[in-house]
Amino acid sequence: MWLFVVLGLAALGGPAFGADEPVVEVLGSRVSSMEDLPAMVHRVTSDDIRRSGARNLQEVLDLLPGVNGLVSGAGMAQSKGISVRGMTTEVLLLVDGVPFMTSSYGTGAVLGAPFDLRTVPLSSIERVEVLKGASSALYGSHGLGGVINVVTRKGAAPAGFSLTGGSDGYLSGTVWASGGDRVTATVRYSREEEGQRRIRRRTNGLYDRSDDYRANHYGLDLKGDGWTFKASLGDYSSRWTYDGDLNRQENDYGRYVLELPVPGDLSLKAYYGSNFKRVFDSSGRSEYQDSNLGLALDGRGKWGSNLLAYGIELRRDSSDSRNFENPFGNNDPYDLKRDGLSLYGETSFPLGELTGLLGLRYERWDVERGDDYSELNPKVSLSYEDPSGRLWYLSAGRAFVMPSFFQIYMPMRSWGIPNYQLRPEKGWSYEAGVRSAAGWSFNLFYTDLDDRIAYQSDPITWIGQYVNLERYRAYGVEAEWVLRLSEGLTYRQGLSWAYGEERASGQWTRSGDPRWKSVSTLEWTRGPWRASVTGRFYGDRAIRDNTNHYSEEDIFLVDLNLSRSLGEMELTLGGRNVFGREFFVDRSGYVTPERTWYLTLSGRI
């Protein structure tokens, strides 16, 4: 692995991952373009995704420094989540600038994902923008570890397709078509299937397996004279064995966004999102229905010579949980909601040779059967562009994370009790770094969080509840660069080191994420041919509460891709974890995905 790093340190230059795309729509600042943002940012285009060989958004994000996509959430159902700088519930997911988060989650890598990345199929993605650090001043709750914004595709050609077949019964297919005159319409459909694979090794050496996975995704985009409408909906299901018993989960989701122009350089955005999950396991049948409904009015203009952005947003989050046929006694049902009002503004202004950026957001939340919240979140940054085009920056931002309805109410009465006084997490994030127009970047960060939410239980009765810990902090360094070794031969490197720890009852405990993360890619192109090898390294690991003494050895996985252009089509042969290495990733015995091979044919019609 270190050979990859040494090669990359030999020289710096060339555009970074996806750096040839000059425009940003919403991420990071409402008044600045992405190349001017005083922060650690990543842009991954649809071409980057295609070249990477990733099969889902979790695998795409796992290629970035400071992002961990090793552990899937929701236990054996394997929902796709990530952690950023050791934080999971503190990460915000946007789709076309609109937050889509659930309220039925707990904490930690397994239960703590407030979103499932399986609801965002790769076929719908034009690019992914990732902003590290506090962003509550711009987007509200959850934006402490970072913000992930998915920009969906717009019809660029009349029609297209993609077909993939692989090991473990993996099959996927996508078709899309667009057209129109005064109103442009794009429709998409994707289907995905996967057979049996290992996901957890028990202490007796036997495996729990995912028996199958099925998914359907539908999309409709309409674009008229100044207005747009986007709809994404779908369903997916999975079956798995746990200690020899067969379980299953069924999910339905939907996202709908209507954006209209308003006189006076304003835009009105209405959105609705829903997630419906049904779990069939040893606790009977559990149902979770989450939805969010919002209306936002945004404006842009100038205040003297300073750029200015401002807006107001109304939002309602609802959550409904029920449990049936539980042999231990049905969980207590709940049907709760919270209503939010947000006012926000941001301005960019010159300070001699420096540029200042100031953002401020006020939020008021009325929470049913819980404490109400009122938060004021600022963010300030200073940047300087030197004569060589390098951007130097400092920034500080405050963020907060509201508790979920699941955390407050804790419906599983057989092993938990509610906490109606559960407080939001609150903290600050500080950044200092430099970015080059040539594509390399270097960033230092420090995050300090009070009242972090965690689940604590009695070691004898196992009865517990979600509580506020005293404190969480994380600090580290992140870097990216590109090296052009020769004509047609390119080396890309992402590297991060982070240390996170939390304090409860006056004692500090290290978080479970690896301290080191390295992603190294060597890519070769010649004529219609392209090949790449990627090494993913996770080092200095510590599995939390490792009572079963699973190995904490460093993880190194290798992926390969070989493709050939066939005119308007492309044929790709790829493999992930090609050496078939198996590593434990947490205290429950979950393991890294086994070796997979696949063949993809894609093209435009």
Coordinates of C-alpha atoms in Angstrom, one line a residue:
M1 CA 0.0 0.0 0.0
W2 CA 2.7 2.5 0.9
L3 CA 4.3 2.1 -2.5
F4 CA 1.1 3.7 -3.9
V5 CA 1.5 6.6 -1.5
V6 CA 5.2 7.1 -2.2
L7 CA 4.6 7.3 -5.9
G8 CA 1.9 9.9 -5.4
L9 CA 4.1 12.1 -3.1
A10 CA 6.8 12.2 -5.8
A11 CA 4.9 15.0 -7.6
L12 CA 1.7 16.9 -7.5
G13 CA -0.3 18.1 -10.4
G14 CA -3.2 17.5 -12.7
P15 CA -6.9 17.7 -12.0
A16 CA -8.4 15.8 -9.0
F17 CA -11.2 13.3 -9.0
G18 CA -13.8 14.9 -11.3
A19 CA -12.1 18.3 -11.2
D20 CA -12.9 19.1 -14.8
E21 CA -16.5 19.9 -14.0
P22 CA -16.6 23.7 -13.3
V23 CA -20.2 24.3 -11.9
V24 CA -21.7 23.6 -8.5
E25 CA -25.4 23.9 -8.0
V26 CA -26.0 24.0 -4.3
L27 CA -23.3 22.4 -2.2
G28 CA -21.2 24.3 0.4
S29 CA -22.2 27.8 -0.2
R30 CA -25.2 29.6 -1.7
V31 CA -23.0 32.4 -3.0
S32 CA -19.8 30.7 -4.1
S33 CA -18.8 28.3 -6.8
M34 CA -17.2 25.0 -5.8
E35 CA -13.7 25.9 -6.8
D36 CA -13.9 29.0 -4.5
L37 CA -15.2 27.1 -1.4
P38 CA -13.0 27.5 1.7
A39 CA -13.4 23.9 2.7
M40 CA -12.4 20.3 1.9
V41 CA -14.7 19.3 -1.0
H42 CA -15.0 16.4 -3.3
R43 CA -16.8 16.1 -6.6
V44 CA -17.4 12.7 -8.2
T45 CA -19.0 12.8 -11.7
S46 CA -20.9 10.1 -13.5
D47 CA -17.8 9.3 -15.6
D48 CA -15.8 8.9 -12.4
I49 CA -18.4 6.5 -11.1
R50 CA -18.4 4.5 -14.3
R51 CA -14.6 4.2 -14.3
S52 CA -14.5 3.2 -10.6
G53 CA -16.6 0.1 -11.1
A54 CA -18.7 0.9 -8.0
R55 CA -22.1 -0.8 -7.9
N56 CA -23.8 1.5 -5.4
L57 CA -23.4 4.9 -3.8
Q58 CA -21.8 3.5 -0.7
E59 CA -18.9 2.1 -2.7
V60 CA -18.5 5.4 -4.5
L61 CA -18.2 7.4 -1.3
D62 CA -15.8 4.8 0.2
L63 CA -13.3 5.9 -2.4
L64 CA -12.9 9.3 -0.7
P65 CA -10.5 10.2 2.1
G66 CA -12.1 10.5 5.5
V67 CA -15.2 8.5 4.5
N68 CA -15.7 4.9 5.7
G69 CA -18.2 2.7 3.8
L70 CA -17.0 -0.6 5.2
V71 CA -19.9 -1.2 7.6
S72 CA -23.5 -1.5 6.3
G73 CA -26.3 -0.3 8.5
A74 CA -29.4 -1.9 9.8
G75 CA -27.6 -5.1 10.7
M76 CA -28.2 -8.1 8.5
A77 CA -30.5 -6.2 6.1
Q78 CA -27.3 -4.4 4.9
S79 CA -28.7 -1.0 4.3
K80 CA -26.0 1.3 2.8
G81 CA -24.6 4.0 5.1
I82 CA -21.3 5.7 5.7
S83 CA -19.4 7.5 8.4
V84 CA -17.5 10.7 7.9
R85 CA -14.6 11.5 10.3
G86 CA -16.1 8.9 12.6
M87 CA -19.6 10.3 12.6
T88 CA -22.7 8.6 11.2
T89 CA -25.9 10.3 12.4
E90 CA -24.1 13.6 12.1
V91 CA -24.0 13.4 8.3
L92 CA -26.6 15.0 6.1
L93 CA -27.8 13.6 2.7
L94 CA -29.2 16.0 0.1
V95 CA -30.7 15.0 -3.2
D96 CA -30.7 18.0 -5.6
G97 CA -30.2 20.2 -2.6
V98 CA -33.1 18.8 -0.6
P99 CA -32.6 16.9 2.7
F100 CA -34.1 13.4 2.7
M101 CA -33.5 11.8 6.1
T102 CA -35.5 9.3 8.2
S103 CA -36.4 9.5 11.9
S104 CA -36.3 5.8 12.7
Y105 CA -32.7 5.2 13.6
G106 CA -30.6 4.6 16.7
T107 CA -26.8 5.2 16.9
G108 CA -23.6 3.7 15.7
A109 CA -22.7 2.2 12.3
V110 CA -25.3 -0.5 12.4
L111 CA -28.4 1.2 13.7
G112 CA -27.4 4.9 13.3
A113 CA -27.8 5.6 9.6
P114 CA -30.4 8.4 9.1
F115 CA -30.5 7.4 5.4
D116 CA -30.2 4.4 3.2
L117 CA -28.0 5.0 0.1
R118 CA -29.8 2.2 -1.7
T119 CA -32.6 4.7 -2.3
V120 CA -30.2 6.6 -4.7
P121 CA -29.4 4.3 -7.6
L122 CA -26.2 5.1 -9.5
S123 CA -28.2 5.2 -12.7
S124 CA -29.8 8.4 -11.5
I125 CA -26.6 10.3 -10.6
E126 CA -25.0 13.1 -12.6
R127 CA -22.5 13.8 -9.9
V128 CA -22.0 13.7 -6.1
E129 CA -20.7 16.6 -4.1
V130 CA -19.2 16.1 -0.6
L131 CA -18.5 19.0 1.8
K132 CA -16.6 18.2 5.0
G133 CA -17.2 20.0 8.3
A134 CA -20.1 21.9 9.9
S135 CA -22.8 23.0 7.5
S136 CA -25.8 23.6 9.8
A137 CA -25.5 27.3 9.0
L138 CA -26.5 26.4 5.5
Y139 CA -28.6 23.3 5.6
G140 CA -29.8 22.8 9.3
S141 CA -29.6 19.7 11.4
H142 CA -27.1 16.8 10.9
G143 CA -24.6 18.8 9.0
L144 CA -21.6 18.4 11.4
G145 CA -19.5 15.6 9.9
G146 CA -20.3 16.6 6.4
V147 CA -22.9 17.0 3.7
I148 CA -23.5 14.7 0.7
N149 CA -25.4 16.2 -2.2
V150 CA -26.5 14.0 -5.0
V151 CA -27.2 15.9 -8.3
T152 CA -29.5 13.7 -10.4
R153 CA -29.1 13.3 -14.2
K154 CA -30.7 15.5 -16.8
G155 CA -31.4 14.0 -20.2
A156 CA -28.4 14.6 -22.4
A157 CA -29.2 12.0 -25.1
P158 CA -32.5 10.5 -26.5
A159 CA -32.0 7.2 -24.8
G160 CA -29.5 4.9 -23.1
F161 CA -29.0 1.6 -21.3
S162 CA -26.7 -0.4 -19.0
L163 CA -26.7 -4.2 -18.3
T164 CA -24.5 -5.9 -15.7
G165 CA -24.1 -9.6 -14.8
G166 CA -21.7 -10.9 -12.1
S167 CA -20.9 -13.4 -9.5
D168 CA -23.2 -14.3 -6.5
G169 CA -26.1 -14.0 -8.9
Y170 CA -25.7 -10.3 -9.4
L171 CA -27.8 -8.7 -12.2
S172 CA -28.7 -5.1 -12.9
G173 CA -30.1 -3.2 -15.7
T174 CA -31.0 0.4 -16.5
V175 CA -32.9 2.0 -19.3
W176 CA -33.7 5.7 -19.8
A177 CA -35.1 8.0 -22.4
S178 CA -35.6 11.7 -22.8
G179 CA -37.3 14.1 -25.2
G180 CA -39.7 17.0 -25.7
D181 CA -39.8 20.5 -27.0
R182 CA -41.4 23.1 -24.6
V183 CA -41.3 20.6 -21.8
T184 CA -38.4 18.1 -21.6
A185 CA -39.1 14.8 -20.0
T186 CA -36.7 12.1 -18.9
V187 CA -37.8 8.7 -17.6
R188 CA -35.7 6.0 -16.0
Y189 CA -36.0 2.5 -14.7
S190 CA -33.5 0.3 -12.9
R191 CA -33.6 -3.3 -11.7
E192 CA -31.1 -4.9 -9.4
E193 CA -30.8 -8.5 -8.1
E194 CA -28.2 -10.3 -6.0
G195 CA -28.0 -13.9 -4.7
Q196 CA -26.5 -15.4 -1.6
R197 CA -23.3 -14.0 0.0
R198 CA -21.5 -14.1 3.3
I199 CA -22.0 -11.1 5.6
R200 CA -21.3 -12.2 9.1
R201 CA -19.1 -14.9 10.7
R202 CA -20.2 -16.3 14.0
T203 CA -17.9 -17.3 16.8
N204 CA -18.4 -21.0 15.9
G205 CA -17.0 -20.3 12.4
L206 CA -20.4 -20.6 10.6
Y207 CA -21.7 -17.8 8.4
D208 CA -24.9 -15.8 8.4
R209 CA -25.7 -15.0 4.8
S210 CA -27.7 -12.6 2.7
D211 CA -30.0 -14.9 0.7
D212 CA -31.1 -12.5 -1.9
Y213 CA -31.7 -8.8 -2.7
R214 CA -34.2 -7.3 -5.2
A215 CA -34.7 -3.6 -6.1
N216 CA -36.7 -1.5 -8.5
H217 CA -36.1 2.2 -9.1
Y218 CA -38.2 4.6 -11.2
G219 CA -37.5 8.2 -12.1
L220 CA -39.3 11.0 -13.9
D221 CA -37.9 14.5 -14.6
L222 CA -39.8 17.3 -16.2
K223 CA -38.2 20.7 -17.2
G224 CA -40.2 23.6 -18.5
D225 CA -39.7 27.3 -18.9
G226 CA -37.9 28.1 -15.6
W227 CA -39.6 25.2 -13.6
T228 CA -38.6 21.6 -12.8
F229 CA -40.2 18.6 -11.3
K230 CA -38.4 15.5 -10.2
A231 CA -39.8 12.2 -8.9
S232 CA -37.8 9.2 -7.7
L233 CA -39.5 6.2 -6.2
G234 CA -38.8 2.5 -5.8
D235 CA -38.9 -0.6 -3.7
Y236 CA -36.3 -3.1 -2.5
S237 CA -36.3 -6.2 -0.4
S238 CA -33.7 -8.5 1.2
R239 CA -33.7 -11.9 3.0
W240 CA -31.0 -13.2 5.3
T241 CA -30.2 -15.8 7.9
Y242 CA -29.4 -14.8 11.5
D243 CA -28.2 -17.6 13.8
G244 CA -29.8 -20.0 11.3
D245 CA -33.2 -18.3 11.2
L246 CA -34.6 -16.7 8.0
N247 CA -35.5 -13.0 8.2
R248 CA -36.6 -10.4 5.6
Q249 CA -37.0 -6.7 5.1
E250 CA -39.1 -4.8 2.6
N251 CA -38.7 -1.1 1.8
D252 CA -40.6 1.5 -0.3
Y253 CA -39.4 5.1 -0.9
G254 CA -40.3 8.2 -2.8
R255 CA -38.9 11.7 -3.4
Y256 CA -40.7 14.5 -5.1
V257 CA -39.5 18.0 -5.8
L258 CA -41.1 20.9 -7.6
E259 CA -39.1 24.1 -8.2
L260 CA -40.8 27.3 -9.5
P261 CA -39.3 30.7 -10.3
V262 CA -40.7 33.7 -8.3
P263 CA -40.3 37.3 -9.4
G264 CA -37.4 39.2 -7.7
D265 CA -34.6 36.6 -8.2
L266 CA -36.5 34.2 -5.9
S267 CA -37.2 30.5 -6.3
L268 CA -39.8 28.4 -4.5
K269 CA -39.1 24.7 -3.8
A270 CA -41.7 22.3 -2.5
Y271 CA -40.7 18.7 -1.6
Y272 CA -42.0 15.5 -0.1
G273 CA -40.1 12.4 0.8
S274 CA -41.2 9.1 2.3
N275 CA -39.6 5.8 3.5
F276 CA -41.6 2.8 4.5
K277 CA -39.7 -0.2 6.1
R278 CA -41.1 -3.5 7.1
V279 CA -38.9 -6.0 9.0
F280 CA -39.8 -9.6 9.7
D281 CA -37.6 -11.3 12.2
S282 CA -37.6 -12.9 15.7
S283 CA -39.4 -9.8 17.0
G284 CA -42.4 -10.3 14.8
R285 CA -43.3 -7.7 12.1
S286 CA -42.0 -4.2 12.7
E287 CA -43.1 -1.3 10.5
Y288 CA -41.5 2.2 10.3
Q289 CA -43.0 5.0 8.2
D290 CA -41.0 8.2 7.9
S291 CA -41.9 11.3 5.8
N292 CA -40.8 14.9 5.4
L293 CA -42.7 17.7 3.8
G294 CA -41.1 21.1 3.1
L295 CA -41.5 24.4 1.4
A296 CA -38.4 26.7 0.9
L297 CA -38.2 30.2 -0.6
D298 CA -34.6 31.2 -1.7
G299 CA -33.3 34.5 -2.9
R300 CA -30.0 35.8 -4.3
G301 CA -28.8 39.3 -4.8
K302 CA -26.3 42.0 -3.7
W303 CA -25.8 44.0 -0.6
G304 CA -23.7 46.9 -1.9
S305 CA -20.8 45.1 -3.6
N306 CA -21.3 41.9 -1.5
L307 CA -23.0 38.8 -2.8
L308 CA -26.0 37.8 -0.6
A309 CA -28.2 34.7 -0.4
Y310 CA -31.2 34.3 2.0
G311 CA -34.3 32.2 2.5
I312 CA -37.0 30.8 4.7
E313 CA -38.0 27.1 5.0
L314 CA -41.0 25.3 6.6
R315 CA -40.7 21.6 7.2
R316 CA -42.7 18.8 8.9
D317 CA -41.1 15.5 9.8
S318 CA -43.4 12.6 10.7
S319 CA -42.6 9.1 12.0
D320 CA -44.9 6.1 12.7
S321 CA -43.7 2.8 14.3
R322 CA -45.7 -0.4 15.0
N323 CA -44.9 -3.9 15.9
F324 CA -47.0 -7.1 15.6
E325 CA -46.8 -10.8 16.6
N326 CA -43.8 -10.2 18.8
P327 CA -43.2 -13.3 21.0
F328 CA -41.6 -11.1 23.7
G329 CA -44.5 -8.6 23.7
N330 CA -45.3 -6.0 21.0
N331 CA -43.2 -2.9 21.0
D332 CA -45.1 0.3 22.0
P333 CA -46.4 2.1 18.9
Y334 CA -45.8 5.8 18.2
D335 CA -47.1 8.3 15.6
L336 CA -45.1 11.5 16.1
K337 CA -44.3 14.7 14.2
R338 CA -42.2 17.8 14.6
D339 CA -42.6 21.2 12.8
G340 CA -39.7 23.4 11.9
L341 CA -39.2 27.0 10.8
S342 CA -35.8 28.1 9.5
L343 CA -34.4 31.5 8.5
Y344 CA -31.0 31.7 6.9
G345 CA -28.6 34.0 5.1
E346 CA -25.1 34.1 3.7
T347 CA -22.9 36.8 2.4
S348 CA -19.5 36.9 0.7
F349 CA -17.3 40.1 1.1
P350 CA -13.8 41.3 0.4
L351 CA -11.3 42.0 3.3
G352 CA -8.3 43.5 1.5
E353 CA -6.6 40.6 -0.2
L354 CA -8.8 38.1 1.7
T355 CA -12.4 37.0 1.1
G356 CA -14.8 36.5 3.9
L357 CA -17.8 34.2 4.0
L358 CA -20.4 34.5 6.7
G359 CA -23.5 32.3 7.1
L360 CA -26.2 32.2 9.8
R361 CA -29.3 30.0 10.2
Y362 CA -31.9 30.1 12.9
E363 CA -34.2 27.0 13.4
R364 CA -37.2 26.5 15.6
W365 CA -38.6 23.0 16.1
D366 CA -41.8 22.1 17.9
V367 CA -41.5 18.4 18.8
E368 CA -44.5 16.2 19.7
R369 CA -43.9 14.4 23.0
G370 CA -40.4 15.8 23.4
D371 CA -38.6 19.0 24.2
D372 CA -38.8 21.9 21.6
Y373 CA -35.5 23.1 20.1
S374 CA -34.3 26.6 19.1
E375 CA -30.9 26.8 17.5
L376 CA -28.7 29.6 16.0
N377 CA -25.9 28.3 13.9
P378 CA -23.2 30.6 12.4
K379 CA -20.3 29.7 10.1
V380 CA -17.5 32.0 9.2
S381 CA -14.5 31.6 6.9
L382 CA -11.6 33.5 5.4
S383 CA -9.7 32.6 2.2
Y384 CA -6.8 33.9 0.2
E385 CA -5.8 33.0 -3.3
D386 CA -2.1 33.4 -3.9
P387 CA -0.4 34.3 -7.2
S388 CA 0.0 30.6 -8.1
G389 CA -3.8 30.0 -7.8
R390 CA -3.7 28.2 -4.5
L391 CA -6.6 28.8 -2.2
W392 CA -5.7 29.0 1.5
Y393 CA -8.5 29.0 4.0
L394 CA -9.7 29.0 7.6
S395 CA -13.2 28.3 8.7
A396 CA -15.3 27.6 11.8
G397 CA -18.9 26.5 12.0
R398 CA -21.4 25.5 14.6
A399 CA -23.8 22.6 14.0
F400 CA -26.5 20.6 15.8
V401 CA -28.1 17.2 15.4
M402 CA -31.7 16.6 16.5
P403 CA -32.5 13.2 18.2
S404 CA -34.6 10.9 16.1
F405 CA -38.1 9.8 17.2
F406 CA -36.8 6.3 17.6
Q407 CA -34.1 7.6 20.0
I408 CA -36.6 9.6 22.1
Y409 CA -39.4 7.1 22.3
M410 CA -37.4 3.8 22.2
P411 CA -40.4 1.6 21.3
M412 CA -38.6 -1.7 22.0
R413 CA -39.9 -2.1 25.5
S414 CA -38.4 -5.6 26.0
W415 CA -34.9 -3.9 26.2
G416 CA -35.4 -0.1 26.4
I417 CA -37.2 2.8 27.8
P418 CA -37.9 6.3 26.4
N419 CA -36.0 9.5 27.1
Y420 CA -38.3 12.5 26.5
Q421 CA -35.5 14.9 27.7
L422 CA -33.0 13.8 25.1
R423 CA -31.2 16.9 23.9
P424 CA -29.8 17.7 20.5
E425 CA -26.1 17.2 19.8
K426 CA -24.3 20.5 19.5
G427 CA -20.7 21.3 18.5
W428 CA -18.2 23.2 16.4
S429 CA -16.0 22.2 13.5
Y430 CA -12.8 24.0 12.6
E431 CA -10.9 23.7 9.2
A432 CA -7.6 24.9 7.8
G433 CA -6.2 24.0 4.5
V434 CA -5.1 24.7 1.0
R435 CA -6.4 23.7 -2.5
S436 CA -4.6 24.0 -5.8
A437 CA -6.2 24.8 -9.1
A438 CA -4.1 21.9 -10.4
G439 CA -6.2 19.5 -8.3
W440 CA -4.4 18.7 -5.1
S441 CA -5.7 19.6 -1.6
F442 CA -4.6 19.4 2.0
N443 CA -6.8 19.9 5.1
L444 CA -6.6 19.9 8.9
F445 CA -9.8 19.6 11.0
Y446 CA -10.9 19.5 14.6
T447 CA -14.5 18.7 15.7
D448 CA -15.8 19.2 19.2
L449 CA -19.3 17.9 20.0
D450 CA -21.3 18.1 23.3
D451 CA -24.2 15.9 24.3
R452 CA -23.5 13.2 21.7
I453 CA -26.3 10.6 21.7
A454 CA -25.5 7.0 22.5
Y455 CA -27.4 3.9 23.7
Q456 CA -26.5 2.7 27.2
S457 CA -27.9 -0.4 28.9
D458 CA -27.7 -2.1 32.3
P459 CA -25.1 -5.0 32.0
I460 CA -27.4 -7.3 34.0
T461 CA -31.0 -6.6 32.8
W462 CA -30.0 -5.3 29.4
I463 CA -32.6 -2.6 29.8
G464 CA -31.3 0.8 28.5
Q465 CA -32.1 4.1 26.8
Y466 CA -30.6 6.6 24.5
V467 CA -28.7 9.3 26.5
N468 CA -26.5 12.3 26.0
L469 CA -22.8 11.6 26.5
E470 CA -20.6 14.3 27.8
R471 CA -18.5 15.0 24.7
Y472 CA -17.1 13.7 21.4
R473 CA -14.1 15.1 19.6
A474 CA -12.2 14.2 16.4
Y475 CA -9.2 15.7 14.7
G476 CA -7.1 14.7 11.7
V477 CA -5.7 15.5 8.3
E478 CA -7.0 14.7 4.7
A479 CA -5.2 15.1 1.4
E480 CA -5.8 14.3 -2.3
W481 CA -3.5 14.6 -5.3
V482 CA -3.0 13.3 -8.9
L483 CA 0.2 12.4 -10.7
R484 CA 0.5 12.1 -14.5
L485 CA 3.2 9.4 -14.8
S486 CA 3.2 9.4 -18.6
E487 CA 0.9 9.8 -21.5
G488 CA -2.1 7.6 -20.8
L489 CA -0.9 6.7 -17.3
T490 CA -2.4 8.5 -14.2
Y491 CA -2.0 7.9 -10.5
R492 CA -4.6 9.2 -8.0
Q493 CA -4.2 9.2 -4.2
G494 CA -6.5 10.0 -1.3
L495 CA -5.1 9.8 2.2
S496 CA -6.6 10.6 5.6
W497 CA -5.7 10.2 9.3
A498 CA -8.3 10.8 11.9
Y499 CA -8.6 10.2 15.6
G500 CA -12.1 10.2 17.3
E501 CA -12.9 9.7 20.9
E502 CA -15.9 10.2 23.2
R503 CA -16.2 10.9 26.9
A504 CA -18.7 9.4 29.3
S505 CA -18.6 9.5 33.1
G506 CA -15.3 11.4 32.8
Q507 CA -13.5 8.7 30.8
W508 CA -12.4 9.0 27.2
T509 CA -12.9 6.0 24.9
R510 CA -11.5 5.7 21.3
S511 CA -14.1 5.5 18.5
G512 CA -14.2 2.4 16.3
D513 CA -13.3 3.9 12.9
P514 CA -9.8 3.1 11.4
R515 CA -7.3 6.0 11.9
W516 CA -5.7 5.6 8.5
K517 CA -7.5 5.5 5.2
S518 CA -5.8 5.4 1.9
V519 CA -7.3 4.9 -1.6
S520 CA -4.8 4.6 -4.5
T521 CA -5.7 4.2 -8.1
L522 CA -3.5 3.6 -11.1
E523 CA -5.3 4.2 -14.4
W524 CA -4.1 3.4 -18.0
T525 CA -5.8 4.5 -21.2
R526 CA -4.8 3.9 -24.8
G527 CA -7.2 4.4 -27.7
P528 CA -10.5 2.6 -26.9
W529 CA -8.9 0.7 -24.0
R530 CA -8.9 1.7 -20.3
A531 CA -7.7 -0.3 -17.3
S532 CA -7.3 0.6 -13.6
V533 CA -6.3 -1.0 -10.3
T534 CA -7.4 0.5 -7.0
G535 CA -6.0 -0.4 -3.5
R536 CA -8.1 0.5 -0.4
F537 CA -6.3 0.5 2.9
Y538 CA -7.7 0.9 6.4
G539 CA -5.1 0.9 9.1
D540 CA -4.7 1.2 12.9
R541 CA -8.2 -0.2 13.6
A542 CA -9.9 -0.7 16.9
I543 CA -13.1 -2.7 17.2
R544 CA -15.3 -1.3 20.0
D545 CA -16.4 -3.7 22.7
N546 CA -14.5 -6.5 21.0
T547 CA -15.6 -9.2 23.5
N548 CA -15.3 -12.0 20.9
H549 CA -11.7 -10.9 20.1
Y550 CA -12.1 -10.6 16.4
S551 CA -9.0 -9.7 14.5
E552 CA -8.2 -6.0 14.2
E553 CA -5.6 -6.4 11.5
D554 CA -5.2 -3.7 8.8
I555 CA -7.5 -4.1 5.8
F556 CA -6.2 -4.0 2.2
L557 CA -8.6 -4.7 -0.7
V558 CA -7.8 -4.5 -4.4
D559 CA -10.3 -3.8 -7.2
L560 CA -9.7 -4.1 -11.0
N561 CA -11.4 -2.8 -14.1
L562 CA -10.8 -3.3 -17.8
S563 CA -13.0 -1.6 -20.4
R564 CA -13.1 -1.1 -24.2
S565 CA -15.1 1.6 -26.0
L566 CA -17.3 0.2 -28.9
G567 CA -18.5 3.4 -30.5
E568 CA -21.6 4.5 -28.7
M569 CA -21.2 1.6 -26.3
E570 CA -18.7 0.4 -23.7
L571 CA -17.9 -3.1 -22.4
T572 CA -16.3 -3.4 -18.9
L573 CA -14.9 -6.4 -17.0
G574 CA -14.3 -5.7 -13.3
G575 CA -13.6 -7.3 -10.0
R576 CA -13.9 -6.1 -6.4
N577 CA -11.7 -7.6 -3.6
V578 CA -10.1 -9.7 -6.3
F579 CA -7.8 -11.5 -3.9
G580 CA -10.8 -12.7 -1.8
R581 CA -9.5 -11.3 1.5
E582 CA -11.8 -11.5 4.5
F583 CA -11.6 -9.0 7.4
F584 CA -13.8 -8.4 10.5
V585 CA -15.2 -4.9 10.6
D586 CA -17.1 -4.8 13.9
R587 CA -17.8 -6.6 17.2
S588 CA -20.7 -8.6 15.8
G589 CA -18.5 -10.4 13.3
Y590 CA -19.6 -8.6 10.1
V591 CA -17.0 -9.2 7.4
T592 CA -15.8 -7.3 4.3
P593 CA -17.7 -8.2 1.0
E594 CA -16.3 -11.3 -0.6
R595 CA -14.7 -11.3 -4.1
T596 CA -17.1 -10.4 -6.9
W597 CA -16.6 -10.3 -10.7
Y598 CA -18.9 -8.5 -13.2
L599 CA -19.4 -7.7 -16.9
T600 CA -21.1 -4.5 -17.9
L601 CA -22.4 -3.3 -21.3
S602 CA -23.6 0.3 -21.5
G603 CA -24.3 2.8 -24.2
R604 CA -26.5 5.5 -25.7
I605 CA -29.0 5.0 -28.4

